[in-house]
mmCIF file of C-alpha atoms in Angstrom:
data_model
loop_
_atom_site.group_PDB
_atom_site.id
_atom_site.type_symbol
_atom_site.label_atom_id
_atom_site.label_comp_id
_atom_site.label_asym_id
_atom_site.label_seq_id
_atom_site.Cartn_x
_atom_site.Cartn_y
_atom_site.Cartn_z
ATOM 1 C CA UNK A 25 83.880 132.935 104.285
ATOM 2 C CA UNK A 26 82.494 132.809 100.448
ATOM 3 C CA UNK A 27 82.377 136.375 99.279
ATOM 4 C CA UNK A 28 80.739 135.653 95.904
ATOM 5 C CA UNK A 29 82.275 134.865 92.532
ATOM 6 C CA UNK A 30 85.229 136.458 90.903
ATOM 7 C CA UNK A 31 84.437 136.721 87.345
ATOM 8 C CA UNK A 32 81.112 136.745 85.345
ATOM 9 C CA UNK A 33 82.338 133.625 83.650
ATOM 10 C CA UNK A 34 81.042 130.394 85.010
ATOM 11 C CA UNK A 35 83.711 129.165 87.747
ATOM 12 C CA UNK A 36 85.434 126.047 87.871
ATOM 13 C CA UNK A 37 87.213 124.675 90.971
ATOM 14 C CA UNK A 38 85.263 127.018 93.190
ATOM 15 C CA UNK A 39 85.505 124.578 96.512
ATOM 16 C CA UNK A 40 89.350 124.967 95.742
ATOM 17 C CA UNK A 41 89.317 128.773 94.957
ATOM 18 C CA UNK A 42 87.642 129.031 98.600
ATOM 19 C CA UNK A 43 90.053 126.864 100.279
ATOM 20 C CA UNK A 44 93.297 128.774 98.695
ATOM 21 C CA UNK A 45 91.376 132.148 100.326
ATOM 22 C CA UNK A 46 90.900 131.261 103.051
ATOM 23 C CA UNK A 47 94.314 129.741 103.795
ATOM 24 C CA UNK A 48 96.994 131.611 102.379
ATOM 25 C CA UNK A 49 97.766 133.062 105.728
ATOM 26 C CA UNK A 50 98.512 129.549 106.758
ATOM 27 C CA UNK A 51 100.997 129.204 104.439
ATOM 28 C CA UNK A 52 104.416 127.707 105.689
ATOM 29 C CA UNK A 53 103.320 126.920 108.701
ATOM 30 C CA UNK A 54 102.534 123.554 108.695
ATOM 31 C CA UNK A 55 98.503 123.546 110.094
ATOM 32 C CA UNK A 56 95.996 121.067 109.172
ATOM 33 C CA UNK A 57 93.070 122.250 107.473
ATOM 34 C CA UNK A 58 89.709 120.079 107.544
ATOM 35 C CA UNK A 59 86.975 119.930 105.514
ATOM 36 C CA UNK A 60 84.108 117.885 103.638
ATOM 37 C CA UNK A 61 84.104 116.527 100.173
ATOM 38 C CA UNK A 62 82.722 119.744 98.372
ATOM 39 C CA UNK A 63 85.940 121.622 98.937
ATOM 40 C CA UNK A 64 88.242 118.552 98.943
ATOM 41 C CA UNK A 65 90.599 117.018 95.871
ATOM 42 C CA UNK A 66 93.868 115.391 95.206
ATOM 43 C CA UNK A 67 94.839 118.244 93.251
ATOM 44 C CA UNK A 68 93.916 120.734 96.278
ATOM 45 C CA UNK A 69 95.920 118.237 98.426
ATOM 46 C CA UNK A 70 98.753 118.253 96.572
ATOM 47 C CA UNK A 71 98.856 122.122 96.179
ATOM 48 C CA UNK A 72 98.444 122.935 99.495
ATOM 49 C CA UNK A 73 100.942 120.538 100.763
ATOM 50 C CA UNK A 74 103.798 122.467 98.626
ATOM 51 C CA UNK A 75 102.679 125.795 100.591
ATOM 52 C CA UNK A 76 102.922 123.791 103.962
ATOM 53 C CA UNK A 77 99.289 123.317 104.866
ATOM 54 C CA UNK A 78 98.043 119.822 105.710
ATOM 55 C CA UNK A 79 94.946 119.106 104.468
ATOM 56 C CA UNK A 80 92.401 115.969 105.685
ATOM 57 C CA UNK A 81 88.479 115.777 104.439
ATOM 58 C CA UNK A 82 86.286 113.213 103.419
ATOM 59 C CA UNK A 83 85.717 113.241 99.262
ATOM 60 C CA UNK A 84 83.687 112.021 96.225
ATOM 61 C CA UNK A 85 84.606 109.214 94.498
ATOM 62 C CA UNK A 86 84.260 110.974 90.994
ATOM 63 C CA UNK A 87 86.920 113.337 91.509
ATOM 64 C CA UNK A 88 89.493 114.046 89.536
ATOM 65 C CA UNK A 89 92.652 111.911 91.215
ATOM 66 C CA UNK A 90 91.181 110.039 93.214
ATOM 67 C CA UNK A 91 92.409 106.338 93.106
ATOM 68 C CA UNK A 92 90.838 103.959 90.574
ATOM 69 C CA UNK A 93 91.330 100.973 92.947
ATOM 70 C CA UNK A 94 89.281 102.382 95.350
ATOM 71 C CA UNK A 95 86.276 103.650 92.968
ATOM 72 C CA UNK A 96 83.019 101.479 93.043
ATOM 73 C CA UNK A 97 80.135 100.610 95.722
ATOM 74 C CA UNK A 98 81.914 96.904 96.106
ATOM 75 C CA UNK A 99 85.159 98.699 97.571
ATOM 76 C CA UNK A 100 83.979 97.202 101.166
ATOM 77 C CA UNK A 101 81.062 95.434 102.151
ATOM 78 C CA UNK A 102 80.626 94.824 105.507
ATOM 79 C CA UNK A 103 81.349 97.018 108.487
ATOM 80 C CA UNK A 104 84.812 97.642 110.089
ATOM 81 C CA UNK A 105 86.123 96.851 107.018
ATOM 82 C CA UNK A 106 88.894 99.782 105.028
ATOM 83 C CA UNK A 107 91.253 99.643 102.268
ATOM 84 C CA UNK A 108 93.708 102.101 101.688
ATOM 85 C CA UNK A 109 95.994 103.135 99.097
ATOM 86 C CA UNK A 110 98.989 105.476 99.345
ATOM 87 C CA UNK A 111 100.949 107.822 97.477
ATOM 88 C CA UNK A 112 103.707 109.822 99.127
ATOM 89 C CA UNK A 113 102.380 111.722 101.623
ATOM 90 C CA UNK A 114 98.907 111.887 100.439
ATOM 91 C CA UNK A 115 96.959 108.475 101.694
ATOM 92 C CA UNK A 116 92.811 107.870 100.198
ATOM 93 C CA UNK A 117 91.242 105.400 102.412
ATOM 94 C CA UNK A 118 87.660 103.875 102.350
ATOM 95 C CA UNK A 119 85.629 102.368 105.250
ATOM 96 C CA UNK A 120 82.483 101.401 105.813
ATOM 97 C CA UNK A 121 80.326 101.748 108.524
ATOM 98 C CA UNK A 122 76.876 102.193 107.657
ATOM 99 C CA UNK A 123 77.793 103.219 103.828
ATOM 100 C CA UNK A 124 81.451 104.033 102.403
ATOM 101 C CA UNK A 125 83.278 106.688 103.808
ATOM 102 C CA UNK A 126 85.558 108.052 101.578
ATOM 103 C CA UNK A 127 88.606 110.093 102.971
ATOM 104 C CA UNK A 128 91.762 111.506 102.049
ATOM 105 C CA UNK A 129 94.576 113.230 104.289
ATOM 106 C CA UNK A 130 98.346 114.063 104.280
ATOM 107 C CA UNK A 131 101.186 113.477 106.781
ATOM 108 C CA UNK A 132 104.320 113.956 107.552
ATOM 109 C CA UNK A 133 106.521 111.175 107.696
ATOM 110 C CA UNK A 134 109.445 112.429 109.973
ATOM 111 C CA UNK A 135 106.217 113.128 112.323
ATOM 112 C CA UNK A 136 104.809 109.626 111.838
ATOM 113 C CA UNK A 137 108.478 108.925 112.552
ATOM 114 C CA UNK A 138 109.185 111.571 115.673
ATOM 115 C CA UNK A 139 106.001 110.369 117.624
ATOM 116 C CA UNK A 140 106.636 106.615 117.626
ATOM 117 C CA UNK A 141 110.025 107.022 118.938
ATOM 118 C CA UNK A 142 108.719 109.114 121.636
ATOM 119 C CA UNK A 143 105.795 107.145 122.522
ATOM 120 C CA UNK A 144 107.467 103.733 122.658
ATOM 121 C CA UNK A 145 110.808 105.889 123.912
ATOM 122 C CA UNK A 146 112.937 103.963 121.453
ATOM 123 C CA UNK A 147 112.207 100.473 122.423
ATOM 124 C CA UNK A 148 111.293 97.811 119.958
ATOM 125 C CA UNK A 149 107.283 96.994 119.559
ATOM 126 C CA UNK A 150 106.281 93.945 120.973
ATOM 127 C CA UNK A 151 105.220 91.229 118.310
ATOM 128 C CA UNK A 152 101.789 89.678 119.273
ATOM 129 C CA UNK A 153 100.146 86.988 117.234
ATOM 130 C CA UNK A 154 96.389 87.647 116.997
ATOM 131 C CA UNK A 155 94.925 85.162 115.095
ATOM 132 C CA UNK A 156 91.321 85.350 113.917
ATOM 133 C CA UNK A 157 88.439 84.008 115.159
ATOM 134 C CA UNK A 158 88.460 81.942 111.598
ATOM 135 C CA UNK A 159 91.369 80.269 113.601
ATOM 136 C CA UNK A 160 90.252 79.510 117.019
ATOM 137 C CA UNK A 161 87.515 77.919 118.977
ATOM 138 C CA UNK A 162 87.958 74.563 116.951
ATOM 139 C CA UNK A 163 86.793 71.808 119.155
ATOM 140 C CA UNK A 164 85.837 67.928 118.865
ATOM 141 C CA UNK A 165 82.583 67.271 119.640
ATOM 142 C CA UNK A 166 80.328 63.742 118.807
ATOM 143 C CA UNK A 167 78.380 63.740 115.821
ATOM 144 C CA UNK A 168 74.313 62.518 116.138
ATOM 145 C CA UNK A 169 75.744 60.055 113.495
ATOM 146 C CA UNK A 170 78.907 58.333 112.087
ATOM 147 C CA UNK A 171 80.777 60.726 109.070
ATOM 148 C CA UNK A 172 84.087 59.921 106.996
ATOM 149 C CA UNK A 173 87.205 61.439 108.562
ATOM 150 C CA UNK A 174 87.876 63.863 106.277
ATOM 151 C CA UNK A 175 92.200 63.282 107.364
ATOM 152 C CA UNK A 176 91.975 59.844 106.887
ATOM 153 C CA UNK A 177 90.419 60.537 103.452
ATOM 154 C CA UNK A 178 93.172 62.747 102.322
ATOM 155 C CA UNK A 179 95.317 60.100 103.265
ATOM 156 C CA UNK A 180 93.105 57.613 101.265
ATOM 157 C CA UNK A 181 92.226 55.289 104.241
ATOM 158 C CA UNK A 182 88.646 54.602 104.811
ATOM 159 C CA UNK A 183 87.531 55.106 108.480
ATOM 160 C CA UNK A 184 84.323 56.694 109.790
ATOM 161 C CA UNK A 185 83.486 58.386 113.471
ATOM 162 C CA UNK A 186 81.446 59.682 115.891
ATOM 163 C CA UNK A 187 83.388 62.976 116.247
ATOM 164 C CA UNK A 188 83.372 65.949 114.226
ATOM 165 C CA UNK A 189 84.769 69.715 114.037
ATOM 166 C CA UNK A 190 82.431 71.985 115.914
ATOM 167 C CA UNK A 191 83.284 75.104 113.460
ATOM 168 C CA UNK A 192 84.160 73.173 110.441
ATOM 169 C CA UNK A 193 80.974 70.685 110.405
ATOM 170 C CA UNK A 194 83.038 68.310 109.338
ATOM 171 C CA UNK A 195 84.084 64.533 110.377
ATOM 172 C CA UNK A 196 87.510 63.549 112.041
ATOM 173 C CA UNK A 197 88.620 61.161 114.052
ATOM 174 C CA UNK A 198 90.993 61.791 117.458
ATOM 175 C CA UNK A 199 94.135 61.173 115.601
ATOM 176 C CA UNK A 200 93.235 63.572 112.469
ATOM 177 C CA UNK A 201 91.767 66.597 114.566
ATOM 178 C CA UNK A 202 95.083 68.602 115.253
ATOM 179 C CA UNK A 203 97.053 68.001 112.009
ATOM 180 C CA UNK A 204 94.000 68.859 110.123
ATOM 181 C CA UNK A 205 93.488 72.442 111.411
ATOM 182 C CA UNK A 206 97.500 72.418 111.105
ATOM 183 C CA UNK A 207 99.923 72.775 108.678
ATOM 184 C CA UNK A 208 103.837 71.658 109.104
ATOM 185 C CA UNK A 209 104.671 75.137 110.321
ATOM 186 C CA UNK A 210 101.956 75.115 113.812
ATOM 187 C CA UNK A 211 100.165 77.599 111.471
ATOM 188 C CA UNK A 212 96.602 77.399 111.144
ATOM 189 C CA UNK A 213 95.342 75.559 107.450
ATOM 190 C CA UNK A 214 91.487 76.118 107.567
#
């Protein structure tokens, strides 16, 4: 609870002043403290973490410590999308929803570490490939009239056809179709 200012001299850091307060009890015992971006900063972070209180909170982008990378209102764009940056235990991410969310918060990495193990009991994660929808749903359909192949042009034959790349809008013939959308690995190239 805010009991009023200390001094007659105009305070600086007073969101962190109240946080210290209200928290020293907590002090070694490794809780998480929450809170919004008045009260939040690196600096706080930091501090806090040395007296064994984890701290998480959304926070401004003008504060002092907070990542250049991830200053700016062209961060993310579009929605779903986060970027994240990392330093120790202290990690500032920012995702958008319906504006940028800014958000910093600490953790312990023998935790991260501890509840992995238990969760997967020690067994190895299975790899899954997930590609994109950037990758998939490429199909040959016919074209209303005759294009170039774009493979045969790479190739620098001259052939036109009748059937295209649904996604791509593009012209290819039978042949070129697969090695187009593939490189020599099986690995998508569009």
């Amino acid at each position: 609870v805010y009991t009023g200012k200390e001094k007659k001299t105009p305070e600086r850091g007073l969101g962190a002043r109240v946080v210290r307060d209200l928290t020293w009890d907590l002090e070694g015992r490794n809780h998480n403290v929450y809170m919004d971006n008045f009260f939040s900063s690196t600096g706080l972070f930091l501090e806090r973490r040395k007296k064994g209180v984890m701290c998480c909170g959304t926070t401004r982008q003008n504060r002092i410590g907070w990542p250049r990378g991830l200053r700016g209102k062209k961060v993310v764009r579009r929605r779903g999308q986060s970027k994240s940056l990392q330093c120790g235990s202290l990690l500032a991410s920012v995702w958008f929803d319906k504006k940028q969310v800014r958000t910093q918060f600490q953790f312990r990495s023998q935790l991260v570490v501890q509840l992995i193990s238990t969760y997967r009991g020690g067994r190895k994660w299975p790899f899954y490939s997930n590609m994109g929808e950037k990758h998939t749903k490429h199909y040959p359909v016919e074209l209303p009239k005759r294009r170039r192949c774009r493979g045969c042009s790479k190739l620098g034959k001259t052939k036109t056809t009748l059937i295209g790349c649904d996604r791509c809008k593009i012209g290819l013939c039978l042949k070129c179709f697969k090695p187009y959308h593939l490189d020599l690995d099986g690995e998508p190239d569009v």
